[in-house]
Amino acid sequence: MSSSSSSPSSLTLFFLFASTFLYTSSNSFNITTILNQNKDFSTFNKLLSQTQLASTINSRQTITVLALSNDAMSFFSDQSTEDNKISLSLHVVLDYYDIKKLKSLSKKTAILTTLFQSSGQAKGQQGFINVTVKDNGDVMFGSAVRGSILDAQLIDSVASQPFNISVLHISSYIPIMNPDPSDTIYTSSSPLPAQPPNDDDYVYDEPPSPPSPPSSAKAHAPVAAKAHAPAAAKAHAPAAAAKAPSSKANSTTSASAINSHLDLAFAVVMSSFWLLMT
């Protein structure tokens, strides 16, 4: 009697555990663990921990880290911990960008908001970086301050967990430039300038056409309504077409996230169920 009643209780506890595990791990990542997989980024990884930027990065749900290999870290050896924190925070973008998304920028260039901007210490455009795709396909980074040179080149992807964290290897550090006097001063309490769209940066093929009016409506429409129909259709067509890529991006993102979560859930449930039964 007691064994039969304990079995459902055990199964209930098991499923509660599995659900809790999946919920807490769905968007979790650890930048220190990610960079530990490659010794070429050991110095960069160490400085992220020393400046406590690692914990800040791990607390975010969506982030991109522009990582530097050991041979590009000499600039940071002569700086204080606080100065290194400021410099490295310019290499943390507050959005998800992998190589595909960067190379699919609709205008081949964008201004990205960094962790330095959110600190409230940046002046003018100091807290933003410029990313530009050159004609030969190279992706270049640099300060968004007017007149800055884009000389940090994207080399490859270190790791990615769509659409939570992307770690990209760049050739050199991005310096914090003196603000241009003509630039608007933005602080953490000031409204940010218009940022590039997220998923809309992807290129889509043949967005669906706007829906046609019902045939019955055409049959009974007066002559005056027919005269205005082309203009109305033209007025609404761009809006409908504009909405299509966004919905497509959202569905693609959701599908990828759901598939990964289902795979993980299945593995956890099956292995735990086997252990429970044995």
Coordinates of N, CA, C and O in Angstrom, one line a residue, residues 79-244:
Q79 N 47.5 49.3 -17.1 CA 46.3 50.1 -16.6 C 45.9 49.5 -15.2 O 46.2 48.4 -14.9
S80 N 45.2 50.4 -14.5 CA 44.6 49.9 -13.2 C 43.4 49.0 -13.4 O 42.9 49.0 -14.6
T81 N 43.0 48.4 -12.4 CA 41.8 47.5 -12.5 C 40.6 48.3 -13.0 O 39.8 47.8 -13.8
E82 N 40.4 49.5 -12.4 CA 39.3 50.3 -12.7 C 39.3 50.8 -14.2 O 38.3 50.8 -14.9
D83 N 40.5 51.2 -14.7 CA 40.6 51.6 -16.1 C 40.4 50.4 -17.0 O 39.8 50.6 -18.1
N84 N 40.9 49.2 -16.6 CA 40.6 48.0 -17.4 C 39.1 47.7 -17.5 O 38.6 47.3 -18.5
K85 N 38.4 47.9 -16.4 CA 37.0 47.7 -16.4 C 36.3 48.6 -17.4 O 35.4 48.1 -18.1
I86 N 36.7 49.8 -17.4 CA 36.1 50.8 -18.3 C 36.4 50.4 -19.8 O 35.5 50.4 -20.6
S87 N 37.7 50.1 -20.0 CA 38.1 49.7 -21.4 C 37.4 48.4 -21.9 O 36.9 48.4 -23.0
L88 N 37.3 47.4 -21.0 CA 36.7 46.2 -21.4 C 35.2 46.2 -21.6 O 34.6 45.5 -22.4
S89 N 34.6 47.2 -20.8 CA 33.1 47.3 -20.9 C 32.7 47.8 -22.3 O 31.6 47.6 -22.7
L90 N 33.6 48.4 -23.0 CA 33.3 48.9 -24.4 C 33.3 47.7 -25.3 O 32.9 47.8 -26.5
H91 N 33.8 46.5 -24.9 CA 33.8 45.3 -25.7 C 32.7 44.4 -25.4 O 32.7 43.2 -25.8
V92 N 31.7 44.9 -24.7 CA 30.5 44.1 -24.3 C 29.3 44.8 -24.9 O 28.9 45.8 -24.4
V93 N 28.7 44.2 -25.9 CA 27.5 44.7 -26.6 C 26.2 44.2 -26.0 O 26.1 43.0 -25.7
L94 N 25.3 45.1 -25.8 CA 24.1 44.8 -25.1 C 23.0 44.2 -26.1 O 21.9 44.7 -26.1
D95 N 23.4 43.3 -26.9 CA 22.5 42.6 -27.8 C 23.2 41.4 -28.4 O 24.4 41.2 -28.2
Y96 N 22.5 40.6 -29.0 CA 23.0 39.3 -29.6 C 23.4 39.6 -31.1 O 22.6 39.9 -31.9
Y97 N 24.7 39.4 -31.3 CA 25.2 39.5 -32.7 C 26.2 38.3 -33.0 O 27.2 38.2 -32.4
D98 N 25.8 37.5 -33.9 CA 26.7 36.5 -34.4 C 27.2 36.9 -35.7 O 26.9 37.9 -36.3
I99 N 28.1 36.1 -36.4 CA 28.7 36.5 -37.6 C 27.6 36.6 -38.7 O 27.6 37.6 -39.5
K100 N 26.6 35.7 -38.7 CA 25.6 35.8 -39.7 C 24.8 37.1 -39.6 O 24.5 37.8 -40.6
K101 N 24.5 37.5 -38.4 CA 23.7 38.7 -38.2 C 24.5 39.9 -38.6 O 23.9 40.9 -39.2
L102 N 25.8 39.9 -38.2 CA 26.6 41.1 -38.6 C 26.7 41.2 -40.1 O 26.6 42.3 -40.6
K103 N 26.9 40.1 -40.8 CA 27.1 40.2 -42.2 C 25.8 40.4 -43.0 O 25.8 40.6 -44.2
S104 N 24.7 40.4 -42.3 CA 23.4 40.6 -42.9 C 22.8 41.9 -42.5 O 21.6 42.1 -42.8
L105 N 23.6 42.8 -42.0 CA 23.1 44.1 -41.6 C 22.5 44.8 -42.9 O 23.2 44.9 -43.9
S106 N 21.3 45.3 -42.8 CA 20.6 45.8 -44.0 C 21.3 47.0 -44.6 O 21.3 47.1 -45.8
K107 N 22.0 47.8 -43.8 CA 22.7 49.0 -44.3 C 24.2 48.8 -44.3 O 25.0 49.8 -44.4
K108 N 24.7 47.6 -44.0 CA 26.1 47.3 -43.9 C 26.8 48.0 -42.8 O 28.0 48.0 -42.7
T109 N 26.1 48.7 -41.9 CA 26.7 49.4 -40.8 C 25.6 49.6 -39.7 O 24.4 49.6 -40.0
A110 N 26.1 49.7 -38.5 CA 25.2 49.9 -37.4 C 26.0 50.5 -36.2 O 27.2 50.3 -36.1
I111 N 25.2 51.2 -35.3 CA 25.8 51.7 -34.1 C 25.3 50.8 -32.9 O 24.1 50.6 -32.7
L112 N 26.2 50.2 -32.2 CA 25.9 49.2 -31.1 C 26.1 49.8 -29.7 O 27.1 50.5 -29.5
T113 N 25.2 49.6 -28.8 CA 25.2 50.0 -27.5 C 26.1 49.1 -26.6 O 25.8 47.8 -26.7
T114 N 27.0 49.6 -25.8 CA 27.9 48.7 -25.0 C 27.6 48.9 -23.5 O 26.8 49.7 -23.1
L115 N 28.2 48.0 -22.8 CA 28.1 48.0 -21.3 C 28.6 49.3 -20.7 O 28.2 49.8 -19.7
F116 N 29.6 49.9 -21.4 CA 30.2 51.2 -21.0 C 29.1 52.3 -21.0 O 29.0 53.1 -20.1
Q117 N 28.2 52.3 -22.0 CA 27.2 53.3 -22.1 C 26.2 53.1 -20.9 O 25.8 54.2 -20.3
S118 N 25.9 51.9 -20.5 CA 25.0 51.7 -19.4 C 25.6 52.1 -18.0 O 24.8 52.2 -17.1
S119 N 26.9 52.3 -18.0 CA 27.5 52.6 -16.7 C 27.3 54.0 -16.3 O 27.5 54.4 -15.1
G120 N 26.9 54.9 -17.2 CA 26.7 56.3 -17.0 C 28.0 57.1 -17.0 O 27.9 58.3 -16.7
Q121 N 29.1 56.5 -17.3 CA 30.4 57.2 -17.3 C 30.8 57.7 -18.7 O 31.7 58.5 -18.8
A122 N 30.1 57.2 -19.7 CA 30.4 57.6 -21.1 C 29.9 59.0 -21.4 O 28.9 59.4 -20.9
K123 N 30.7 59.7 -22.2 CA 30.3 61.0 -22.7 C 30.1 61.0 -24.2 O 30.9 60.4 -24.9
G124 N 29.1 61.8 -24.7 CA 28.9 61.8 -26.1 C 28.6 60.4 -26.6 O 27.8 59.6 -26.1
Q125 N 29.4 60.0 -27.7 CA 29.2 58.7 -28.3 C 30.2 57.7 -27.8 O 30.4 56.6 -28.4
Q126 N 30.9 57.9 -26.7 CA 31.9 57.0 -26.1 C 31.4 55.6 -25.8 O 32.1 54.7 -25.9
G127 N 30.1 55.5 -25.4 CA 29.6 54.3 -25.0 C 29.0 53.4 -26.2 O 28.4 52.4 -25.9
F128 N 29.2 53.9 -27.4 CA 28.7 53.2 -28.6 C 29.9 52.8 -29.5 O 30.9 53.5 -29.5
I129 N 29.7 51.7 -30.2 CA 30.7 51.3 -31.2 C 30.1 51.2 -32.6 O 28.9 50.9 -32.7
N130 N 30.9 51.4 -33.6 CA 30.4 51.3 -34.9 C 30.9 50.0 -35.5 O 32.1 49.6 -35.4
V131 N 30.0 49.3 -36.2 CA 30.3 48.0 -36.9 C 30.0 48.2 -38.3 O 28.9 48.7 -38.6
T132 N 30.9 47.9 -39.2 CA 30.7 48.2 -40.6 C 31.2 47.0 -41.4 O 32.3 46.4 -41.1
V133 N 30.4 46.5 -42.4 CA 30.8 45.5 -43.3 C 31.4 46.1 -44.6 O 30.7 46.8 -45.3
K134 N 32.7 45.8 -44.8 CA 33.3 46.4 -46.0 C 32.9 45.7 -47.3 O 32.3 44.6 -47.2
D135 N 33.3 46.2 -48.4 CA 32.9 45.6 -49.7 C 33.5 44.3 -49.9 O 32.9 43.4 -50.6
N136 N 34.7 44.0 -49.3 CA 35.3 42.7 -49.4 C 34.7 41.6 -48.4 O 35.2 40.5 -48.3
G137 N 33.8 42.1 -47.6 CA 33.1 41.2 -46.6 C 33.7 41.2 -45.2 O 33.1 40.6 -44.3
D138 N 34.8 41.9 -45.0 CA 35.4 42.1 -43.7 C 34.5 42.9 -42.8 O 33.9 43.9 -43.2
V139 N 34.4 42.5 -41.5 CA 33.6 43.2 -40.5 C 34.5 43.9 -39.6 O 35.4 43.3 -39.0
M140 N 34.4 45.2 -39.5 CA 35.3 46.1 -38.8 C 34.5 46.8 -37.6 O 33.4 47.2 -37.8
F141 N 35.2 46.9 -36.5 CA 34.7 47.6 -35.3 C 35.5 48.8 -35.0 O 36.8 48.8 -35.2
G142 N 34.9 49.8 -34.3 CA 35.6 50.9 -33.8 C 34.7 51.8 -33.0 O 33.5 51.6 -33.0
S143 N 35.3 52.8 -32.4 CA 34.5 53.7 -31.6 C 33.5 54.5 -32.5 O 33.8 54.8 -33.7
A144 N 32.3 54.8 -31.9 CA 31.3 55.5 -32.7 C 31.5 57.0 -32.6 O 30.8 57.8 -33.3
V145 N 32.5 57.5 -31.9 CA 32.9 58.9 -31.8 C 33.3 59.4 -33.2 O 34.0 58.7 -33.9
R146 N 32.8 60.5 -33.6 CA 33.1 61.0 -35.0 C 34.6 61.1 -35.2 O 35.3 61.6 -34.4
G147 N 34.9 60.6 -36.4 CA 36.3 60.6 -36.8 C 37.2 59.4 -36.4 O 38.4 59.4 -36.7
S148 N 36.6 58.5 -35.7 CA 37.3 57.3 -35.2 C 37.6 56.4 -36.3 O 36.8 56.3 -37.3
I149 N 38.7 55.6 -36.2 CA 39.1 54.6 -37.2 C 38.6 53.3 -36.8 O 38.6 52.9 -35.7
L150 N 38.0 52.6 -37.8 CA 37.5 51.2 -37.6 C 38.7 50.2 -37.9 O 38.9 49.9 -39.1
D151 N 39.5 49.8 -36.9 CA 40.6 49.0 -37.2 C 40.6 47.7 -36.4 O 41.6 46.9 -36.4
A152 N 39.5 47.4 -35.7 CA 39.4 46.1 -35.0 C 38.6 45.2 -35.9 O 37.4 45.4 -36.1
Q153 N 39.2 44.1 -36.4 CA 38.6 43.3 -37.4 C 38.0 42.0 -36.8 O 38.7 41.4 -35.9
L154 N 36.9 41.6 -37.2 CA 36.3 40.3 -36.8 C 37.1 39.2 -37.4 O 37.3 39.1 -38.6
I155 N 37.6 38.3 -36.5 CA 38.3 37.2 -37.0 C 37.5 35.9 -37.1 O 37.4 35.3 -38.1
D156 N 36.9 35.5 -36.0 CA 36.0 34.3 -36.0 C 35.1 34.3 -34.8 O 35.2 35.2 -33.9
S157 N 34.3 33.3 -34.7 CA 33.4 33.1 -33.6 C 34.0 32.2 -32.6 O 34.5 31.1 -33.0
V158 N 34.0 32.6 -31.3 CA 34.6 31.7 -30.3 C 33.5 30.8 -29.8 O 33.8 29.6 -29.6
A159 N 32.3 31.3 -29.5 CA 31.2 30.5 -29.1 C 29.9 31.3 -29.2 O 29.9 32.5 -29.3
S160 N 28.8 30.6 -29.3 CA 27.5 31.2 -29.4 C 26.4 30.3 -28.8 O 26.5 29.1 -28.9
Q161 N 25.5 31.0 -28.2 CA 24.3 30.3 -27.7 C 23.1 31.1 -28.1 O 22.6 32.0 -27.3
P162 N 22.6 30.9 -29.3 CA 21.5 31.7 -29.8 C 20.3 31.6 -28.9 O 19.9 30.5 -28.4
F163 N 19.6 32.7 -28.6 CA 20.0 34.1 -28.8 C 20.3 34.8 -27.5 O 19.9 35.9 -27.3
N164 N 21.2 34.1 -26.8 CA 21.6 34.6 -25.4 C 23.0 35.3 -25.4 O 23.1 36.4 -25.0
I165 N 24.0 34.5 -25.9 CA 25.3 35.0 -25.8 C 26.1 34.6 -27.1 O 26.0 33.5 -27.6
S166 N 26.9 35.6 -27.6 CA 27.8 35.4 -28.7 C 29.2 35.9 -28.3 O 29.2 37.1 -27.8
V167 N 30.2 35.1 -28.4 CA 31.6 35.6 -28.2 C 32.3 35.6 -29.5 O 32.5 34.5 -30.1
L168 N 32.8 36.8 -29.9 CA 33.4 37.0 -31.1 C 34.9 37.4 -30.9 O 35.2 38.2 -30.0
H169 N 35.8 36.8 -31.7 CA 37.2 37.1 -31.6 C 37.5 38.3 -32.5 O 37.3 38.2 -33.7
I170 N 38.0 39.4 -32.0 CA 38.4 40.5 -32.8 C 39.9 40.7 -32.7 O 40.6 40.3 -31.8
S171 N 40.5 41.4 -33.7 CA 42.0 41.5 -33.8 C 42.6 42.4 -32.8 O 43.8 42.2 -32.4
S172 N 42.0 43.5 -32.4 CA 42.6 44.4 -31.5 C 41.6 45.1 -30.7 O 40.4 45.1 -31.0
Y173 N 42.0 45.8 -29.6 CA 41.1 46.4 -28.7 C 40.5 47.7 -29.3 O 41.1 48.3 -30.2
I174 N 39.3 48.0 -28.8 CA 38.6 49.2 -29.3 C 38.9 50.3 -28.3 O 38.4 50.3 -27.2
P175 N 39.6 51.4 -28.7 CA 39.9 52.5 -27.7 C 38.7 53.3 -27.4 O 37.8 53.5 -28.2
I176 N 38.7 53.9 -26.2 CA 37.7 54.9 -25.8 C 38.2 56.3 -26.3 O 39.2 56.8 -25.7
M177 N 37.6 56.8 -27.2 CA 38.0 58.1 -27.8 C 37.4 59.3 -27.0 O 36.4 59.2 -26.4
N178 N 38.2 60.4 -27.1 CA 37.6 61.7 -26.5 C 36.4 62.1 -27.3 O 36.3 62.0 -28.5
P179 N 35.3 62.5 -26.6 CA 34.1 62.8 -27.3 C 34.2 64.0 -28.2 O 34.9 64.9 -27.9
D180 N 33.5 64.0 -29.3 CA 33.4 65.1 -30.2 C 32.5 66.2 -29.6 O 31.4 65.9 -29.2
P181 N 33.0 67.4 -29.5 CA 32.1 68.5 -28.9 C 30.8 68.6 -29.6 O 29.8 69.1 -28.9
S182 N 30.7 68.3 -30.8 CA 29.4 68.4 -31.5 C 28.4 67.3 -31.3 O 27.2 67.4 -31.6
D183 N 28.9 66.2 -30.6 CA 28.0 65.1 -30.4 C 27.1 65.4 -29.2 O 27.5 66.1 -28.3
T184 N 25.9 64.8 -29.3 CA 25.0 64.9 -28.2 C 25.5 64.1 -27.0 O 26.0 63.1 -27.1
I185 N 25.4 64.7 -25.8 CA 25.8 64.0 -24.6 C 24.7 63.1 -24.1 O 23.6 63.5 -23.8
Y186 N 25.1 61.8 -24.0 CA 24.1 60.8 -23.5 C 24.7 60.2 -22.2 O 25.8 59.9 -22.1
T187 N 23.8 60.1 -21.2 CA 24.2 59.5 -20.0 C 23.2 58.4 -19.7 O 22.3 58.1 -20.5
S188 N 23.4 57.7 -18.6 CA 22.5 56.6 -18.3 C 21.1 57.0 -18.1 O 20.1 56.2 -18.2
S189 N 20.8 58.3 -17.8 CA 19.5 58.8 -17.5 C 18.9 59.5 -18.8 O 17.8 59.9 -18.8
S190 N 19.7 59.6 -19.8 CA 19.3 60.3 -21.0 C 18.7 59.3 -22.0 O 19.1 58.1 -22.0
P191 N 17.7 59.7 -22.8 CA 17.2 58.7 -23.8 C 18.3 58.4 -24.8 O 19.0 59.2 -25.3
L192 N 18.4 57.1 -25.2 CA 19.4 56.6 -26.1 C 18.9 57.0 -27.5 O 17.7 57.1 -27.8
P193 N 19.9 57.2 -28.4 CA 19.5 57.4 -29.8 C 18.9 56.2 -30.4 O 19.0 55.1 -29.9
A194 N 18.3 56.3 -31.6 CA 17.6 55.2 -32.2 C 18.7 54.1 -32.5 O 19.7 54.4 -33.1
Q195 N 18.4 52.9 -32.1 CA 19.3 51.8 -32.3 C 18.9 51.0 -33.5 O 17.7 51.0 -33.9
P196 N 19.8 50.3 -34.1 CA 19.5 49.4 -35.2 C 18.5 48.3 -34.8 O 18.6 47.9 -33.6
P197 N 17.6 47.9 -35.6 CA 16.7 46.8 -35.3 C 17.5 45.5 -35.0 O 18.6 45.3 -35.4
N198 N 16.8 44.6 -34.2 CA 17.4 43.4 -33.9 C 17.3 42.3 -35.0 O 18.1 42.2 -35.9
D199 N 16.2 41.6 -35.0 CA 16.0 40.6 -36.0 C 15.8 41.1 -37.4 O 16.0 40.4 -38.4
D200 N 15.4 42.4 -37.5 CA 15.1 43.0 -38.8 C 16.4 43.2 -39.6 O 16.4 43.5 -40.8
D201 N 17.6 43.0 -39.0 CA 18.8 43.1 -39.7 C 19.1 42.0 -40.6 O 19.9 42.1 -41.5
Y202 N 18.3 40.9 -40.5 CA 18.5 39.8 -41.4 C 17.8 40.1 -42.7 O 16.9 40.8 -42.8
V203 N 18.4 39.4 -43.7 CA 17.8 39.6 -45.1 C 16.8 38.5 -45.3 O 17.1 37.3 -45.1
Y204 N 15.7 38.8 -45.8 CA 14.6 37.8 -46.1 C 14.3 37.8 -47.6 O 14.3 38.8 -48.2
D205 N 13.9 36.7 -48.1 CA 13.5 36.5 -49.5 C 12.0 36.6 -49.6 O 11.3 35.8 -48.9
E206 N 11.5 37.4 -50.6 CA 10.1 37.4 -51.0 C 9.2 37.4 -49.8 O 8.5 36.4 -49.5
P207 N 9.1 38.5 -49.1 CA 8.0 38.6 -48.0 C 6.7 38.5 -48.6 O 6.4 38.8 -49.8
P208 N 5.7 37.9 -47.9 CA 4.4 37.6 -48.4 C 3.7 38.9 -48.8 O 3.8 39.9 -48.1
S209 N 2.9 38.8 -49.8 CA 2.1 40.0 -50.3 C 0.9 40.2 -49.4 O 0.4 39.3 -48.7
P210 N 0.5 41.5 -49.3 CA -0.7 41.8 -48.5 C -1.9 41.0 -49.0 O -2.1 40.8 -50.2
P211 N -2.8 40.6 -48.1 CA -4.0 39.9 -48.5 C -4.9 40.7 -49.4 O -5.1 41.9 -49.3
S212 N -5.5 39.9 -50.4 CA -6.5 40.6 -51.3 C -7.9 40.7 -50.7 O -8.2 39.8 -49.9
P213 N -8.6 41.7 -51.1 CA -10.0 41.8 -50.5 C -10.9 40.7 -51.0 O -10.6 40.1 -52.1
P214 N -11.9 40.2 -50.2 CA -12.8 39.1 -50.6 C -13.5 39.4 -51.9 O -13.7 40.6 -52.3
S215 N -13.8 38.3 -52.7 CA -14.4 38.5 -54.0 C -15.8 39.1 -53.8 O -16.2 39.8 -54.7
S216 N -16.5 38.8 -52.7 CA -17.9 39.3 -52.6 C -17.8 40.8 -52.4 O -18.7 41.5 -52.8
A217 N -16.8 41.3 -51.7 CA -16.6 42.7 -51.5 C -16.4 43.4 -52.8 O -16.9 44.5 -53.0
K218 N -15.6 42.8 -53.7 CA -15.4 43.4 -55.0 C -16.7 43.5 -55.8 O -16.9 44.4 -56.5
A219 N -17.5 42.4 -55.7 CA -18.7 42.4 -56.5 C -19.7 43.5 -56.1 O -20.4 44.0 -57.0
H220 N -19.8 43.8 -54.8 CA -20.8 44.7 -54.4 C -20.3 46.1 -54.1 O -21.0 47.0 -53.7
A221 N -19.0 46.3 -54.4 CA -18.4 47.6 -54.1 C -18.9 48.6 -55.1 O -18.9 48.4 -56.3
P222 N -19.3 49.9 -54.7 CA -19.7 50.9 -55.6 C -18.5 51.4 -56.4 O -17.3 51.1 -56.1
V223 N -18.8 52.2 -57.5 CA -17.8 52.6 -58.4 C -16.8 53.5 -57.7 O -15.6 53.5 -57.9
A224 N -17.3 54.4 -56.8 CA -16.4 55.3 -56.0 C -15.4 54.5 -55.2 O -14.2 54.9 -55.1
A225 N -15.8 53.4 -54.6 CA -14.9 52.7 -53.8 C -13.8 52.0 -54.6 O -12.7 51.9 -54.2
K226 N -14.2 51.6 -55.9 CA -13.2 51.0 -56.8 C -12.1 52.0 -57.1 O -11.0 51.7 -57.3
A227 N -12.5 53.3 -57.2 CA -11.6 54.3 -57.6 C -10.5 54.5 -56.6 O -9.4 54.8 -56.9
H228 N -10.9 54.3 -55.3 CA -10.0 54.6 -54.2 C -9.2 53.3 -53.8 O -8.3 53.4 -53.0
A229 N -9.6 52.2 -54.3 CA -9.0 50.9 -53.9 C -7.6 50.8 -54.1 O -6.8 50.4 -53.3
P230 N -7.0 51.2 -55.4 CA -5.6 51.1 -55.6 C -4.8 51.9 -54.6 O -3.8 51.5 -54.1
A231 N -5.3 53.2 -54.3 CA -4.5 54.0 -53.4 C -4.5 53.4 -52.0 O -3.4 53.4 -51.3
A232 N -5.6 52.9 -51.5 CA -5.6 52.3 -50.2 C -4.7 51.0 -50.1 O -4.1 50.8 -49.1
A233 N -4.8 50.2 -51.2 CA -3.9 49.1 -51.2 C -2.5 49.4 -51.2 O -1.7 48.8 -50.5
K234 N -2.1 50.5 -51.9 CA -0.7 50.9 -51.9 C -0.3 51.5 -50.5 O 0.8 51.3 -50.1
A235 N -1.2 52.1 -49.9 CA -0.9 52.7 -48.6 C -0.7 51.7 -47.5 O 0.2 51.8 -46.7
H236 N -1.4 50.6 -47.6 CA -1.3 49.5 -46.6 C -0.3 48.5 -47.0 O 0.2 47.7 -46.1
A237 N 0.1 48.4 -48.2 CA 1.0 47.3 -48.7 C 2.4 47.4 -48.0 O 2.9 46.4 -47.5
P238 N 3.0 48.6 -47.9 CA 4.3 48.7 -47.2 C 4.3 48.2 -45.8 O 5.2 47.5 -45.3
A239 N 3.2 48.6 -45.1 CA 3.1 48.2 -43.7 C 3.0 46.7 -43.5 O 3.6 46.1 -42.6
A240 N 2.2 46.1 -44.4 CA 2.0 44.6 -44.3 C 3.3 43.9 -44.6 O 3.7 43.0 -44.0
A241 N 4.0 44.5 -45.7 CA 5.3 43.9 -46.1 C 6.4 44.1 -45.0 O 7.2 43.2 -44.8
A242 N 6.3 45.2 -44.3 CA 7.3 45.5 -43.3 C 7.1 44.6 -42.1 O 8.0 44.2 -41.4
K243 N 5.9 44.2 -41.8 CA 5.6 43.4 -40.7 C 6.0 41.9 -40.9 O 6.3 41.2 -40.0
A244 N 6.0 41.5 -42.2 CA 6.3 40.1 -42.5 C 7.7 39.6 -42.0 O 7.8 38.6 -41.4

